[in-house]
mmCIF file of C-alpha atoms in Angstrom:
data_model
loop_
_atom_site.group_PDB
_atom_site.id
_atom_site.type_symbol
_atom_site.label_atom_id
_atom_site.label_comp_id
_atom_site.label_asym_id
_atom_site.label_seq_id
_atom_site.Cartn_x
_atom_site.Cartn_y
_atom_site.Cartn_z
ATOM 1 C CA UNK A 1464 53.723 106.647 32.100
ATOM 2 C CA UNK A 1465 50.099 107.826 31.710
ATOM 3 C CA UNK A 1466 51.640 111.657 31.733
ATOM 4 C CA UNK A 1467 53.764 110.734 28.277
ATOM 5 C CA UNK A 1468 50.911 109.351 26.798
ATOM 6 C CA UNK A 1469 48.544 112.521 27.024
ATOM 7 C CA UNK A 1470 50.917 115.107 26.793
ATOM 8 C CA UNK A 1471 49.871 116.746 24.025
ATOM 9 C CA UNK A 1472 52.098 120.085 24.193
ATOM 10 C CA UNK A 1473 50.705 122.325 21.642
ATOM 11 C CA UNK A 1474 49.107 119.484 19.586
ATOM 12 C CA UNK A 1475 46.302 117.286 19.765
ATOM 13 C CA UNK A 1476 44.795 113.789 18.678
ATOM 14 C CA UNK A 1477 42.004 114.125 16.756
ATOM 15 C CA UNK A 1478 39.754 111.348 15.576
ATOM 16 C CA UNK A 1479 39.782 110.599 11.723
ATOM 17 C CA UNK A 1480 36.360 111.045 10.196
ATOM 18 C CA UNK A 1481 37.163 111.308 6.972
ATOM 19 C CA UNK A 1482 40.459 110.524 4.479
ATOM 20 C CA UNK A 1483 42.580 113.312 6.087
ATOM 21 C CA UNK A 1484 44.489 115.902 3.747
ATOM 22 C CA UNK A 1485 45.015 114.158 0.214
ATOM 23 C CA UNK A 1486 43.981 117.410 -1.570
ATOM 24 C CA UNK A 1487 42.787 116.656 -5.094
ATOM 25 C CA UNK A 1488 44.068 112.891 -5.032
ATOM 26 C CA UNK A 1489 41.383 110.791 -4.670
ATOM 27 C CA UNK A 1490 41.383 108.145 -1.665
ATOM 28 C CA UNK A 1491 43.322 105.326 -3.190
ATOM 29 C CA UNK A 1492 45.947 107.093 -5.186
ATOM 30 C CA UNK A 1493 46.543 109.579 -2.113
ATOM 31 C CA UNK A 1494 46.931 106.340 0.045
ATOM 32 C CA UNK A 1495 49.067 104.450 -2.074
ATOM 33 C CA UNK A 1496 51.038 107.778 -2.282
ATOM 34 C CA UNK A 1497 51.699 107.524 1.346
ATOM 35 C CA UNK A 1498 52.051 104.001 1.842
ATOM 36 C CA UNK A 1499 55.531 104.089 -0.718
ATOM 37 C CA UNK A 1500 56.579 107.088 0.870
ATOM 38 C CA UNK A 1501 56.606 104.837 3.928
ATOM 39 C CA UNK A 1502 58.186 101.786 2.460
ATOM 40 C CA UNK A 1503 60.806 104.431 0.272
ATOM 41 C CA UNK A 1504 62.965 104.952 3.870
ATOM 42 C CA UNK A 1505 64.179 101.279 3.858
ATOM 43 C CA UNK A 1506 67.087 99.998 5.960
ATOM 44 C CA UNK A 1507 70.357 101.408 5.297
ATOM 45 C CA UNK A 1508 72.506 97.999 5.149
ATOM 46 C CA UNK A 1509 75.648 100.011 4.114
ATOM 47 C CA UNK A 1510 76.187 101.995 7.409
ATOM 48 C CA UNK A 1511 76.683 99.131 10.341
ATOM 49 C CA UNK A 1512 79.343 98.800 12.183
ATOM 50 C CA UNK A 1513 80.658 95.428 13.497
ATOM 51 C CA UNK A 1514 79.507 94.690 17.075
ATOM 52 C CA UNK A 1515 80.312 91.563 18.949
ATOM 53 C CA UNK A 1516 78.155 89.074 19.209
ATOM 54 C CA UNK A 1517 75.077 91.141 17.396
ATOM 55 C CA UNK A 1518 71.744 90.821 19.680
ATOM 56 C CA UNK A 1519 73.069 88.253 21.950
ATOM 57 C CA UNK A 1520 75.233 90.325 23.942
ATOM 58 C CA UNK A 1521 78.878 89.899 24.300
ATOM 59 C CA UNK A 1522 78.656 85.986 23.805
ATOM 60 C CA UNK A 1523 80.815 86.238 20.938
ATOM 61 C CA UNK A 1524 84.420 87.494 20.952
ATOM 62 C CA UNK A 1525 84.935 85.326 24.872
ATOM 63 C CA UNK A 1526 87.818 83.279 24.883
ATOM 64 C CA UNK A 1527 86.742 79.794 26.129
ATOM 65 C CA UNK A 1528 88.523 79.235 29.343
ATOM 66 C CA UNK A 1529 90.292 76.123 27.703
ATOM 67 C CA UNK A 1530 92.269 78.175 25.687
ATOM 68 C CA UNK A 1531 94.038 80.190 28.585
ATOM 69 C CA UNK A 1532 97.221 77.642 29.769
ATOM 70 C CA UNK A 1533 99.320 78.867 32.539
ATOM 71 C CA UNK A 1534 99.209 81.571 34.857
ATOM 72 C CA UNK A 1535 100.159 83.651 32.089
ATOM 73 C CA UNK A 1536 96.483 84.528 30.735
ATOM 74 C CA UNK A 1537 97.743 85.504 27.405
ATOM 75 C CA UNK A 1538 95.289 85.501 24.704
ATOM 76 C CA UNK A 1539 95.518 83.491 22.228
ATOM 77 C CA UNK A 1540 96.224 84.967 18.310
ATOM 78 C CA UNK A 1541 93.097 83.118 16.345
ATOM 79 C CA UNK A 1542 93.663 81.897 13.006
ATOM 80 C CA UNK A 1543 92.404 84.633 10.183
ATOM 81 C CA UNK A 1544 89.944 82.160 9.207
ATOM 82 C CA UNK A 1545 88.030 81.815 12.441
ATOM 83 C CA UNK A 1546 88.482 85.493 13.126
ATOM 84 C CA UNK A 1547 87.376 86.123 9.511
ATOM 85 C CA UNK A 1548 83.879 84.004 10.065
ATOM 86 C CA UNK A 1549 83.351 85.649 13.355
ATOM 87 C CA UNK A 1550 83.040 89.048 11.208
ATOM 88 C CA UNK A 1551 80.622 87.713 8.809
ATOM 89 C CA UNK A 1552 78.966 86.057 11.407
ATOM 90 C CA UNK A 1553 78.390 90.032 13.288
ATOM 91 C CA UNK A 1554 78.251 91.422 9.944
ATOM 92 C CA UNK A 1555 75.410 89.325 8.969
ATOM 93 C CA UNK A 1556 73.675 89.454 12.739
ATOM 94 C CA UNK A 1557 73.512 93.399 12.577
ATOM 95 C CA UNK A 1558 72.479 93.766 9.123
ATOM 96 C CA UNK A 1559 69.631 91.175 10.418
ATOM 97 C CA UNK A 1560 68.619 93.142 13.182
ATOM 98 C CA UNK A 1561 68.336 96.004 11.369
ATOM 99 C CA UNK A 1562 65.975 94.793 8.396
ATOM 100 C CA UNK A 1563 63.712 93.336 11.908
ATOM 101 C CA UNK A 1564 63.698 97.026 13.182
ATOM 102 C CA UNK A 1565 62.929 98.264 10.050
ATOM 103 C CA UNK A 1566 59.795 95.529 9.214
ATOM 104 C CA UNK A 1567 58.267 96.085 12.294
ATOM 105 C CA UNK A 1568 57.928 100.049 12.090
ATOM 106 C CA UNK A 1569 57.395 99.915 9.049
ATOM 107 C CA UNK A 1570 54.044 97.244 9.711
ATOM 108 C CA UNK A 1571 53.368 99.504 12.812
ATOM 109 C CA UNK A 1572 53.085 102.489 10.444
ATOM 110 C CA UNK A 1573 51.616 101.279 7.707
ATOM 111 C CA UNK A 1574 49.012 99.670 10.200
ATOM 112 C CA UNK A 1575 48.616 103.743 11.841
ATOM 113 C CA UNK A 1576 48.007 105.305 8.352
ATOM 114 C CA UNK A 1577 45.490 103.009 7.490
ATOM 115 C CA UNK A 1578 43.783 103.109 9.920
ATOM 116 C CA UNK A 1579 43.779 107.104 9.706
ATOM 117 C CA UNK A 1580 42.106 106.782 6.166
ATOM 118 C CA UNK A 1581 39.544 104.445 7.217
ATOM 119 C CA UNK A 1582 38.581 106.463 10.693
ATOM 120 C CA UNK A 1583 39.140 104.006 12.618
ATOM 121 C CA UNK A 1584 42.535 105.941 14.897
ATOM 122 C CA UNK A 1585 43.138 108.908 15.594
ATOM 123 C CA UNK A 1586 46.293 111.680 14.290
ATOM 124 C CA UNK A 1587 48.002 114.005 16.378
ATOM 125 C CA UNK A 1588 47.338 117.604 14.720
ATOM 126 C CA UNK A 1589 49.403 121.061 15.078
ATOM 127 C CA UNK A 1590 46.384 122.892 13.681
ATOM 128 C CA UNK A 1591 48.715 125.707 12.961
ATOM 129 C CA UNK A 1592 51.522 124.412 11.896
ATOM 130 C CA UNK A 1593 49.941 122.217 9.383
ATOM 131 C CA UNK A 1594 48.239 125.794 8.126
ATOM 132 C CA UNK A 1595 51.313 127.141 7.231
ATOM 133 C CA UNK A 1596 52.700 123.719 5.994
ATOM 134 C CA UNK A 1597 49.663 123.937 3.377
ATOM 135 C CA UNK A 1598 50.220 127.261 2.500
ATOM 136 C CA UNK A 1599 53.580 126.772 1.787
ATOM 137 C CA UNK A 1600 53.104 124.022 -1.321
ATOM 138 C CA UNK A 1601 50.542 126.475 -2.555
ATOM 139 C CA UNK A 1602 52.660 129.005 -2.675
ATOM 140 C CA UNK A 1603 55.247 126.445 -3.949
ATOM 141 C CA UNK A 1604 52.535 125.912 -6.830
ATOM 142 C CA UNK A 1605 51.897 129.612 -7.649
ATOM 143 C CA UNK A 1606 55.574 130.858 -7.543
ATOM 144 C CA UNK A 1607 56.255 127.581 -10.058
ATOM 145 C CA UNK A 1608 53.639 128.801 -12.940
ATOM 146 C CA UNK A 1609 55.498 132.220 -12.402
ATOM 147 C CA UNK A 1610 58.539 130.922 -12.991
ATOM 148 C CA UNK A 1611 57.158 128.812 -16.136
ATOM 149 C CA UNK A 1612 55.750 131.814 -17.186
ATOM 150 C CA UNK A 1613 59.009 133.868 -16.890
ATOM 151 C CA UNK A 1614 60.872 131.004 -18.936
ATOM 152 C CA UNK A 1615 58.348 131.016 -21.308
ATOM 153 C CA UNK A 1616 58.700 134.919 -21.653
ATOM 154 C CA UNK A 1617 62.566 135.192 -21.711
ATOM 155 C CA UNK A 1618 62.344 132.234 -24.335
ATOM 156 C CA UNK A 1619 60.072 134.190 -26.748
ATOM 157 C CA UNK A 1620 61.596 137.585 -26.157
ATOM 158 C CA UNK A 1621 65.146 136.066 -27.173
ATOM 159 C CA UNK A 1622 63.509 134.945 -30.443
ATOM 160 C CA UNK A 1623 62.010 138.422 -30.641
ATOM 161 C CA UNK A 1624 65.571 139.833 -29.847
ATOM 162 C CA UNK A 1625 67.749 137.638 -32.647
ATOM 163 C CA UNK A 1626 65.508 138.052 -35.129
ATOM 164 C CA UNK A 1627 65.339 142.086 -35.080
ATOM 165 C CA UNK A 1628 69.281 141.692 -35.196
ATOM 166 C CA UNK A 1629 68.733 139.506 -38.688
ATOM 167 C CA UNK A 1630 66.418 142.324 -39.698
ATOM 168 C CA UNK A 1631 68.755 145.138 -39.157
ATOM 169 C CA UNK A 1632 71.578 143.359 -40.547
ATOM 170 C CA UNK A 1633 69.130 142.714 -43.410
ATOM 171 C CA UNK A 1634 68.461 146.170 -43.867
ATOM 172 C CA UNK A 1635 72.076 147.440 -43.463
ATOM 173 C CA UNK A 1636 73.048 145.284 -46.144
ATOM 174 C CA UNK A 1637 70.129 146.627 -48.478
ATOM 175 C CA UNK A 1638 71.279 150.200 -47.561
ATOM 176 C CA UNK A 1639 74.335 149.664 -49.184
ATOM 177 C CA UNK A 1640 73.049 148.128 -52.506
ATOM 178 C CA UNK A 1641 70.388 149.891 -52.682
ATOM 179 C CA UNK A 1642 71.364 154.193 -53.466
ATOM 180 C CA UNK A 1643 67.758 154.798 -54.097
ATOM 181 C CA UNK A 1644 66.726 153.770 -50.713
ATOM 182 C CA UNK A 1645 69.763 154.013 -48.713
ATOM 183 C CA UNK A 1646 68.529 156.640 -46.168
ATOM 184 C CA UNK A 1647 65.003 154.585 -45.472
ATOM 185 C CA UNK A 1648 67.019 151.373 -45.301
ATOM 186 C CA UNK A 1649 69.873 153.054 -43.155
ATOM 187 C CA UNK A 1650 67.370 154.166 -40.501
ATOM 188 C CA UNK A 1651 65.709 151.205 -40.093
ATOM 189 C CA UNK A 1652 68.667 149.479 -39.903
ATOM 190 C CA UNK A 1653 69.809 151.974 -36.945
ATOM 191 C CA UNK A 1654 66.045 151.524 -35.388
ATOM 192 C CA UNK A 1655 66.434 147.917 -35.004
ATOM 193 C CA UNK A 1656 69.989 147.933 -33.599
ATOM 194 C CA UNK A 1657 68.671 149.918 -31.051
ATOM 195 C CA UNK A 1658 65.821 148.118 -30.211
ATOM 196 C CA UNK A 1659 67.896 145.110 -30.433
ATOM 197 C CA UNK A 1660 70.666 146.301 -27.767
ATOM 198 C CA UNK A 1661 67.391 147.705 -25.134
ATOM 199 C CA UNK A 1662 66.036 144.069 -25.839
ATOM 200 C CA UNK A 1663 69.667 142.254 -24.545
ATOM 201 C CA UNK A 1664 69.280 144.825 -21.525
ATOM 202 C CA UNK A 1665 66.093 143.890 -20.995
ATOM 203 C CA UNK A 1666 66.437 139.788 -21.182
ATOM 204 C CA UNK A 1667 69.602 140.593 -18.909
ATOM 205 C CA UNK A 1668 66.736 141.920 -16.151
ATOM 206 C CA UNK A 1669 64.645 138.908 -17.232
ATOM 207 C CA UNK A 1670 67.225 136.029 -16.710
ATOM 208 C CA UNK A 1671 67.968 137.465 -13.250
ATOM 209 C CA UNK A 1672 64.714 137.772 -12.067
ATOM 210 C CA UNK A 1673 64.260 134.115 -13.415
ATOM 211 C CA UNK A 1674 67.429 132.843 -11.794
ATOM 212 C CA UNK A 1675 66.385 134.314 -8.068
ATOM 213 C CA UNK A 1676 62.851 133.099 -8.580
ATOM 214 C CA UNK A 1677 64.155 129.653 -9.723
ATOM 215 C CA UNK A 1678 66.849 129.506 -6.503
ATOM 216 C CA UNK A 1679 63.636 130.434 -4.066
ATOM 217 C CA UNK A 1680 61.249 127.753 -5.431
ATOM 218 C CA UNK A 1681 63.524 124.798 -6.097
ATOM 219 C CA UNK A 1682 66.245 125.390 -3.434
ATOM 220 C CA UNK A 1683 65.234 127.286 -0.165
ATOM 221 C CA UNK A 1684 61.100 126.391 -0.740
ATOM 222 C CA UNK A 1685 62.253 122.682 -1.250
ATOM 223 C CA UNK A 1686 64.719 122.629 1.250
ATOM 224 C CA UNK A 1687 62.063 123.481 3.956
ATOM 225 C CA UNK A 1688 59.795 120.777 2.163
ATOM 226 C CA UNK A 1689 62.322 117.894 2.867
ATOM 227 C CA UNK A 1690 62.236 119.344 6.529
ATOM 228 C CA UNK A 1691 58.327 118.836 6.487
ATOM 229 C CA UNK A 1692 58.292 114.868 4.548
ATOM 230 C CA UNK A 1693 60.886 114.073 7.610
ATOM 231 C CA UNK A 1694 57.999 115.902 10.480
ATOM 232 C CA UNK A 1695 55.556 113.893 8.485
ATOM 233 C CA UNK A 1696 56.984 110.739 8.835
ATOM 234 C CA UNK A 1697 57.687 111.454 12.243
ATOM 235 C CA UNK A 1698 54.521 112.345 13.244
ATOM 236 C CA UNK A 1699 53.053 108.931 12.004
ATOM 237 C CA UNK A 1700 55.666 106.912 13.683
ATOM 238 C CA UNK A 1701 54.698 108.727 16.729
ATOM 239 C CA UNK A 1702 51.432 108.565 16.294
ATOM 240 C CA UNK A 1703 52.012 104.640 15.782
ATOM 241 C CA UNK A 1704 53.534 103.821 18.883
ATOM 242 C CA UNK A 1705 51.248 106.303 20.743
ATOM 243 C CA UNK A 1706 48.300 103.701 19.189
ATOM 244 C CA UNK A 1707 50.819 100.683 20.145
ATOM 245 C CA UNK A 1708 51.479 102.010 23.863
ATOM 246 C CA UNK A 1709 47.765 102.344 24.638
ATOM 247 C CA UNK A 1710 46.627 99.101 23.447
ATOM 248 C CA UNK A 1711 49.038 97.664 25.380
ATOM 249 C CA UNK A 1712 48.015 99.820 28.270
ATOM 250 C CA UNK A 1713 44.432 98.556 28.208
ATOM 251 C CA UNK A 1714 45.743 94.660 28.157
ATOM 252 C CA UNK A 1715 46.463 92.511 30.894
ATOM 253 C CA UNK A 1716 49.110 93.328 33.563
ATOM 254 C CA UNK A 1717 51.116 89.725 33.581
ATOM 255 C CA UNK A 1718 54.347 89.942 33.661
ATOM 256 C CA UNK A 1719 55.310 89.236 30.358
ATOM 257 C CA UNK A 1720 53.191 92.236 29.535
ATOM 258 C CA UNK A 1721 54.589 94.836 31.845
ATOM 259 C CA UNK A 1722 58.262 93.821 30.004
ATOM 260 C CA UNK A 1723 56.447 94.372 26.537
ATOM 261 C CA UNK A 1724 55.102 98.346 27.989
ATOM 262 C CA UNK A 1725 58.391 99.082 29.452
ATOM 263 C CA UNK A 1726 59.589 98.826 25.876
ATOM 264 C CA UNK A 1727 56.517 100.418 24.440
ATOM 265 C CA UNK A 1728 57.011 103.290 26.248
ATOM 266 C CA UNK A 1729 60.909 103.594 25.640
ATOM 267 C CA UNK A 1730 59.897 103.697 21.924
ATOM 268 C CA UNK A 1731 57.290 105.651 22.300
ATOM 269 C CA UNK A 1732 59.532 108.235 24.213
ATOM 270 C CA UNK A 1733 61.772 108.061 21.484
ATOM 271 C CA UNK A 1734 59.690 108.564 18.966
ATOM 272 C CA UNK A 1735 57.881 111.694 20.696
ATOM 273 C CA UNK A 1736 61.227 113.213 21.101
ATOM 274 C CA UNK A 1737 62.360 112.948 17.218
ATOM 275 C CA UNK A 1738 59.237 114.706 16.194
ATOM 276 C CA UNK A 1739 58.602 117.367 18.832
ATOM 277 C CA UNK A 1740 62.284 118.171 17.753
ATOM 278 C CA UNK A 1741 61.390 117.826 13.777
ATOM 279 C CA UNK A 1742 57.989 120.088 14.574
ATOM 280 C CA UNK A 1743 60.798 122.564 16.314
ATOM 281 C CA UNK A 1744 62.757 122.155 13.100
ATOM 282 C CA UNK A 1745 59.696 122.881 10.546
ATOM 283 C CA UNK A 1746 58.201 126.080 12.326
ATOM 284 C CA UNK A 1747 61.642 127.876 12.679
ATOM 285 C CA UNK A 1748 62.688 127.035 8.883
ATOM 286 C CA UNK A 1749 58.776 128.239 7.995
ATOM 287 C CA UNK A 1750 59.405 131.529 10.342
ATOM 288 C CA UNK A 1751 62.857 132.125 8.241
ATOM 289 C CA UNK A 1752 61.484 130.909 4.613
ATOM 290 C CA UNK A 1753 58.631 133.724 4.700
ATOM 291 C CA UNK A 1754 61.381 136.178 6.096
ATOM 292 C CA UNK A 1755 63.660 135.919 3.198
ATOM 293 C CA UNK A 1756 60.755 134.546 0.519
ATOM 294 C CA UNK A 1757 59.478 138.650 1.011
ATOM 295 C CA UNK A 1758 62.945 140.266 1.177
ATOM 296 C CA UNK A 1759 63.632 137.963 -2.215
ATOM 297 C CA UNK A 1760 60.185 139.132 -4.179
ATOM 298 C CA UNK A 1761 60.474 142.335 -2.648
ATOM 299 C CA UNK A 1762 63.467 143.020 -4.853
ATOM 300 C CA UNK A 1763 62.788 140.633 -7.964
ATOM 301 C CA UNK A 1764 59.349 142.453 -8.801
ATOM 302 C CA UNK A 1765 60.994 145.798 -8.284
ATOM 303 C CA UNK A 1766 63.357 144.507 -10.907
ATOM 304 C CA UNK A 1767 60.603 143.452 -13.165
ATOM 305 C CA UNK A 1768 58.071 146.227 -13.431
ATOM 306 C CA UNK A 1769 61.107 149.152 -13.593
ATOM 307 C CA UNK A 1770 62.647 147.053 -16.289
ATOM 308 C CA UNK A 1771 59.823 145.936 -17.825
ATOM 309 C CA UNK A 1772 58.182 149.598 -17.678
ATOM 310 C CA UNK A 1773 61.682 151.426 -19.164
ATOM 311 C CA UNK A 1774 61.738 148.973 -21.979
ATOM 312 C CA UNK A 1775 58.176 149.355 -23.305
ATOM 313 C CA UNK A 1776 58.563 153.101 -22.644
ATOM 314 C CA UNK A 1777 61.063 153.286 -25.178
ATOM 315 C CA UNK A 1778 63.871 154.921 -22.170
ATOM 316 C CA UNK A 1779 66.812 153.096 -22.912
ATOM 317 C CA UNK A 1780 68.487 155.582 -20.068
ATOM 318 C CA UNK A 1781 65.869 154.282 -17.350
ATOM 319 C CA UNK A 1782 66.386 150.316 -18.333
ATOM 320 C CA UNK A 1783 70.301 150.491 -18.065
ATOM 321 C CA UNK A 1784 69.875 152.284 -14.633
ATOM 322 C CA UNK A 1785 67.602 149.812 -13.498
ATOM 323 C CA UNK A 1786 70.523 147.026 -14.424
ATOM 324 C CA UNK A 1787 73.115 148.955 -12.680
ATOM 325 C CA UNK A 1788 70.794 149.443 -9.690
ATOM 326 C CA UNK A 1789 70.540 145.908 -9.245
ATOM 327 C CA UNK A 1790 74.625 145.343 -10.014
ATOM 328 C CA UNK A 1791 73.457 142.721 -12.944
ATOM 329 C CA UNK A 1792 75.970 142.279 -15.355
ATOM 330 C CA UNK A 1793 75.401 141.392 -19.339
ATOM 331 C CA UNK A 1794 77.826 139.451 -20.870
ATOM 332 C CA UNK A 1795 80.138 140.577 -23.227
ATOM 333 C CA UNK A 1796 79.002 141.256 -27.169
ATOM 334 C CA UNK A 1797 79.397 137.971 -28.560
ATOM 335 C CA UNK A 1798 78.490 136.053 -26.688
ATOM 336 C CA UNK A 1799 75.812 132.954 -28.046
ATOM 337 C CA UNK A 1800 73.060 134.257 -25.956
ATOM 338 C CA UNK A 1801 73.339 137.679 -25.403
ATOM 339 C CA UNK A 1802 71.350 138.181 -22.010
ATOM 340 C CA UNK A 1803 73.048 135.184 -19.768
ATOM 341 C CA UNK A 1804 74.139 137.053 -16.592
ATOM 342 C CA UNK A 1805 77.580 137.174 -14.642
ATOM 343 C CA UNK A 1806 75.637 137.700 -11.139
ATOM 344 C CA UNK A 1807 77.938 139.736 -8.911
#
């Protein structure tokens, strides 16, 4: 038993000197953070399934040996009322037992993380892991002002966009009612049809580097993120039945207490298990996140600067290359926003 307890397999429990990782929260806001995110994961009454006689065993659901006459030992058909309460009855017994198993880890972590921000336990730390983990929401935090940034750009630049087609529908109209100036109107009128079709090319660019930048942050960066809150968790309820198990280890040895750390250390087991498994989880999805996050930006920022670059430069040639070289596709003339992609 003492081997599960100190096996500490590429991790290790460190004393808590200070109020652990709350970043820029301060104390009590970071703790009442993590105290809802520990009471958010409440019992899921919706999902049991009906069990005879709930925690007492099979109890319920035995015929009573007065009911069997004969040698025939046929059982008896009960009367859809009785069987009807014995349902609610198992119903009501598992739900029950569920909201128990629930309050008491809940209490035992609750009880863990406090006493993490108040130095009086200790946490098991994956140094490394919880590096990358870090790294990853700052990232997060830097690729989301990028994309704001990006919106905030496309958004201008289609106001830029409609409102040189107004002026060169402006001036095309002037051309024609005006004979005095209808050459000087005329190529003005061409100059910012032109400018108007490079800047539809160039929002088409835009939008898709915006879409791919969008799918990375709030889809595959937050999909690894839900993988790490679910490590979290289980690393406190380890943690908290690590804390349970050795207090129990250090009490008397009667023998209502060597029943009590037979369970302790079943749970504990349990609870190891689920998050060296979630830890397995986090540091392959990290491993395959940074793979694709570079193959991803590789591309995008490609997109960007050689679009960008052939727009400003005034080569229309270059910036519908750079589309085609990507396979983006603009949407028919017409359209109410004329840069919306058809991604292929």
């Amino acid at each position: 038993m003492s081997d599960g307890i100190m096996s500490k397999a590429a991790t290790m429990e460190i004393p808590i000197s200070s109020n652990g990782d709350t970043g820029s929260l301060p104390e009590d806001d970071g703790l009442e953070q993590d105290l809802q995110q520990v009471m958010v994961s409440g019992p899921n009454l919706n999902e049991t399934s009906i069990v005879s006689g709930g925690y007492g065993g099979t109890a319920e659901g035995i015929i009573p040996t007065s009911t069997i006459k004969g040698a025939g030992l046929h059982q008896p058909h009960p009367s859809p009322a009785v069987g009807g309460e014995e349902v609610v009855r198992g119903i009501a017994v598992e739900k029950f037992d569920i909201v128990k198993k629930w309050g008491i880890n809940t209490y035992k972590c609750t009880k863990q993380l406090i006493s993490e921000r108040f130095g009086r336990g200790s946490r098991t730390v994956d140094l490394e892991l919880e590096t990358q983990i870090e790294l990853l929401r700052e990232t997060k935090r830097k690729y989301e002002c990028v994309l704001q940034l990006a919106r905030a750009l496309t958004n201008h630049f289609y106001s830029l966009v409609q409102t040189q087609h107004a002026l060169g529908d402006a001036f095309a109209d002037l051309s024609q009612k005006s004979p005095e100036l209808q050459e000087e109107f005329g190529y003005n009128a061409e100059t910012q049809k032109l400018l108007c079709k490079n800047g539809e090319t160039l929002l088409g660019a835009v939008n898709f580097f915006v879409s791919s930048i969008n799918t990375l942050v709030n889809k595959t960066m937050e999909d690894t993120l839900m993988t790490v809150k679910q490590y979290e968790t289980a690393r406190l309820e380890y943690d908290a039945y690590r804390t349970d198990l050795e207090e129990l280890s250090m009490g008397p040895r009667d023998a209502s207490t060597l029943c009590r750390l037979d369970a302790a250390q079943s749970q504990f087991q349990s609870h190891k298990d689920k998050y060296e498994k979630l830890r397995a989880d986090v540091a392959i999805k990290l491993k395959f996140l940074e793979e694709n996050k570079i193959k991803v930006m590789h591309k995008q920022l490609l997109l960007f600067h050689n679009a960008i670059s052939a727009y400003f430069a005034g080569n229309q040639q270059q910036l519908e290359q750079t589309l085609k070289q990507f396979n983006i596709k603009l949407k028919t003339p017409g359209a109410e926003k004329p840069s919306w992609l058809e991604e292929q």
